Amino acid sequence: LALVVAPALLFVGIGLSLFLLVKLLLSRSLAAARAAGAPPSISFLARQRVMRHASAYLLLHGTQLSAALALLLTLLLAPALGDSAASGGGGGVGGKGLLDAGVRG
């Protein structure tokens, strides 16, 4: 569980802070360029490209981590759900689910 949750939390915290920092810098640069009446500079366009790449990175890896977390939760909750369905309730430790489906006899 910690091998999925810890990277997901780090990814969200660091990724979101970097995303917001670049977005803030980009909006300041755009406001300064508009105030001066000059066309966007090369550095502004480069920051825009970095922002697009960062957005794509966050989307791709966020989707991967979300899928891993959903799969992990499914595997962890399946024994409790399988045990309660088989015995009429109770749940608990020792239930047979997806994790030990190959061991059933």
GROMACS .gro file of C-alpha atoms in nm:
model
  105
    1LEU     CA    1   0.000   0.000   0.000
    2ALA     CA    2   0.280   0.241   0.088
    3LEU     CA    3   0.448   0.171  -0.247
    4VAL     CA    4   0.150   0.325  -0.427
    5VAL     CA    5   0.016   0.584  -0.181
    6ALA     CA    6   0.348   0.753  -0.098
    7PRO     CA    7   0.447   0.812  -0.464
    8ALA     CA    8   0.094   0.929  -0.541
    9LEU     CA    9   0.101   1.184  -0.258
   10LEU     CA   10   0.449   1.303  -0.354
   11PHE     CA   11   0.344   1.327  -0.717
   12VAL     CA   12   0.036   1.532  -0.633
   13GLY     CA   13   0.220   1.763  -0.392
   14ILE     CA   14   0.533   1.829  -0.597
   15GLY     CA   15   0.360   1.818  -0.935
   16LEU     CA   16   0.084   2.056  -0.833
   17SER     CA   17   0.326   2.304  -0.676
   18LEU     CA   18   0.549   2.305  -0.986
   19PHE     CA   19   0.249   2.340  -1.213
   20LEU     CA   20   0.113   2.636  -1.016
   21LEU     CA   21   0.456   2.802  -0.997
   22VAL     CA   22   0.508   2.785  -1.374
   23LYS     CA   23   0.151   2.903  -1.435
   24LEU     CA   24   0.208   3.201  -1.204
   25LEU     CA   25   0.534   3.293  -1.376
   26LEU     CA   26   0.369   3.257  -1.716
   27SER     CA   27   0.076   3.480  -1.624
   28ARG     CA   28   0.311   3.748  -1.488
   29SER     CA   29   0.515   3.742  -1.807
   30LEU     CA   30   0.203   3.762  -2.022
   31ALA     CA   31   0.069   4.056  -1.822
   32ALA     CA   32   0.402   4.240  -1.858
   33ALA     CA   33   0.408   4.175  -2.234
   34ARG     CA   34   0.051   4.299  -2.274
   35ALA     CA   35   0.124   4.612  -2.073
   36ALA     CA   36   0.426   4.691  -2.292
   37GLY     CA   37   0.229   4.622  -2.609
   38ALA     CA   38   0.506   4.398  -2.742
   39PRO     CA   39   0.453   4.060  -2.906
   40PRO     CA   40   0.540   3.756  -2.697
   41SER     CA   41   0.912   3.686  -2.677
   42ILE     CA   42   1.087   3.357  -2.743
   43SER     CA   43   1.130   3.297  -2.370
   44PHE     CA   44   0.758   3.346  -2.316
   45LEU     CA   45   0.678   3.096  -2.591
   46ALA     CA   46   0.929   2.851  -2.440
   47ARG     CA   47   0.757   2.879  -2.101
   48GLN     CA   48   0.424   2.817  -2.272
   49ARG     CA   49   0.565   2.499  -2.423
   50VAL     CA   50   0.700   2.391  -2.084
   51MET     CA   51   0.353   2.445  -1.940
   52ARG     CA   52   0.196   2.222  -2.207
   53HIS     CA   53   0.455   1.951  -2.144
   54ALA     CA   54   0.403   1.975  -1.768
   55SER     CA   55   0.026   1.944  -1.811
   56ALA     CA   56   0.066   1.636  -2.029
   57TYR     CA   57   0.311   1.483  -1.780
   58LEU     CA   58   0.077   1.543  -1.487
   59LEU     CA   59  -0.216   1.396  -1.676
   60LEU     CA   60  -0.029   1.085  -1.793
   61HIS     CA   61   0.138   0.996  -1.467
   62GLY     CA   62  -0.162   1.096  -1.258
   63THR     CA   63  -0.372   0.853  -1.461
   64GLN     CA   64  -0.116   0.576  -1.407
   65LEU     CA   65  -0.103   0.634  -1.032
   66SER     CA   66  -0.483   0.652  -1.009
   67ALA     CA   67  -0.515   0.322  -1.193
   68ALA     CA   68  -0.258   0.160  -0.964
   69LEU     CA   69  -0.435   0.292  -0.655
   70ALA     CA   70  -0.774   0.170  -0.782
   71LEU     CA   71  -0.630  -0.176  -0.856
   72LEU     CA   72  -0.464  -0.193  -0.516
   73LEU     CA   73  -0.782  -0.093  -0.335
   74THR     CA   74  -0.979  -0.348  -0.536
   75LEU     CA   75  -0.736  -0.623  -0.441
   76LEU     CA   76  -0.732  -0.520  -0.076
   77LEU     CA   77  -1.110  -0.492  -0.046
   78ALA     CA   78  -1.192  -0.806  -0.247
   79PRO     CA   79  -1.116  -1.051   0.039
   80ALA     CA   80  -1.352  -0.869   0.275
   81LEU     CA   81  -1.624  -0.851   0.011
   82GLY     CA   82  -1.579  -1.215  -0.092
   83ASP     CA   83  -1.588  -1.334   0.269
   84SER     CA   84  -1.903  -1.141   0.355
   85ALA     CA   85  -2.081  -1.269   0.044
   86ALA     CA   86  -1.982  -1.631   0.109
   87SER     CA   87  -2.062  -1.645   0.479
   88GLY     CA   88  -2.355  -1.408   0.493
   89GLY     CA   89  -2.169  -1.121   0.656
   90GLY     CA   90  -1.890  -1.060   0.896
   91GLY     CA   91  -1.600  -0.996   0.661
   92GLY     CA   92  -1.264  -0.986   0.825
   93VAL     CA   93  -0.926  -1.148   0.797
   94GLY     CA   94  -0.881  -1.479   0.626
   95GLY     CA   95  -1.145  -1.433   0.359
   96LYS     CA   96  -1.082  -1.569   0.013
   97GLY     CA   97  -1.067  -1.309  -0.259
   98LEU     CA   98  -0.872  -1.208  -0.565
   99LEU     CA   99  -0.535  -1.226  -0.391
  100ASP     CA  100  -0.560  -1.594  -0.310
  101ALA     CA  101  -0.797  -1.706  -0.587
  102GLY     CA  102  -0.532  -1.934  -0.734
  103VAL     CA  103  -0.496  -2.121  -0.402
  104ARG     CA  104  -0.859  -2.229  -0.378
  105GLY     CA  105  -0.909  -2.601  -0.373
   0.00000   0.00000   0.00000
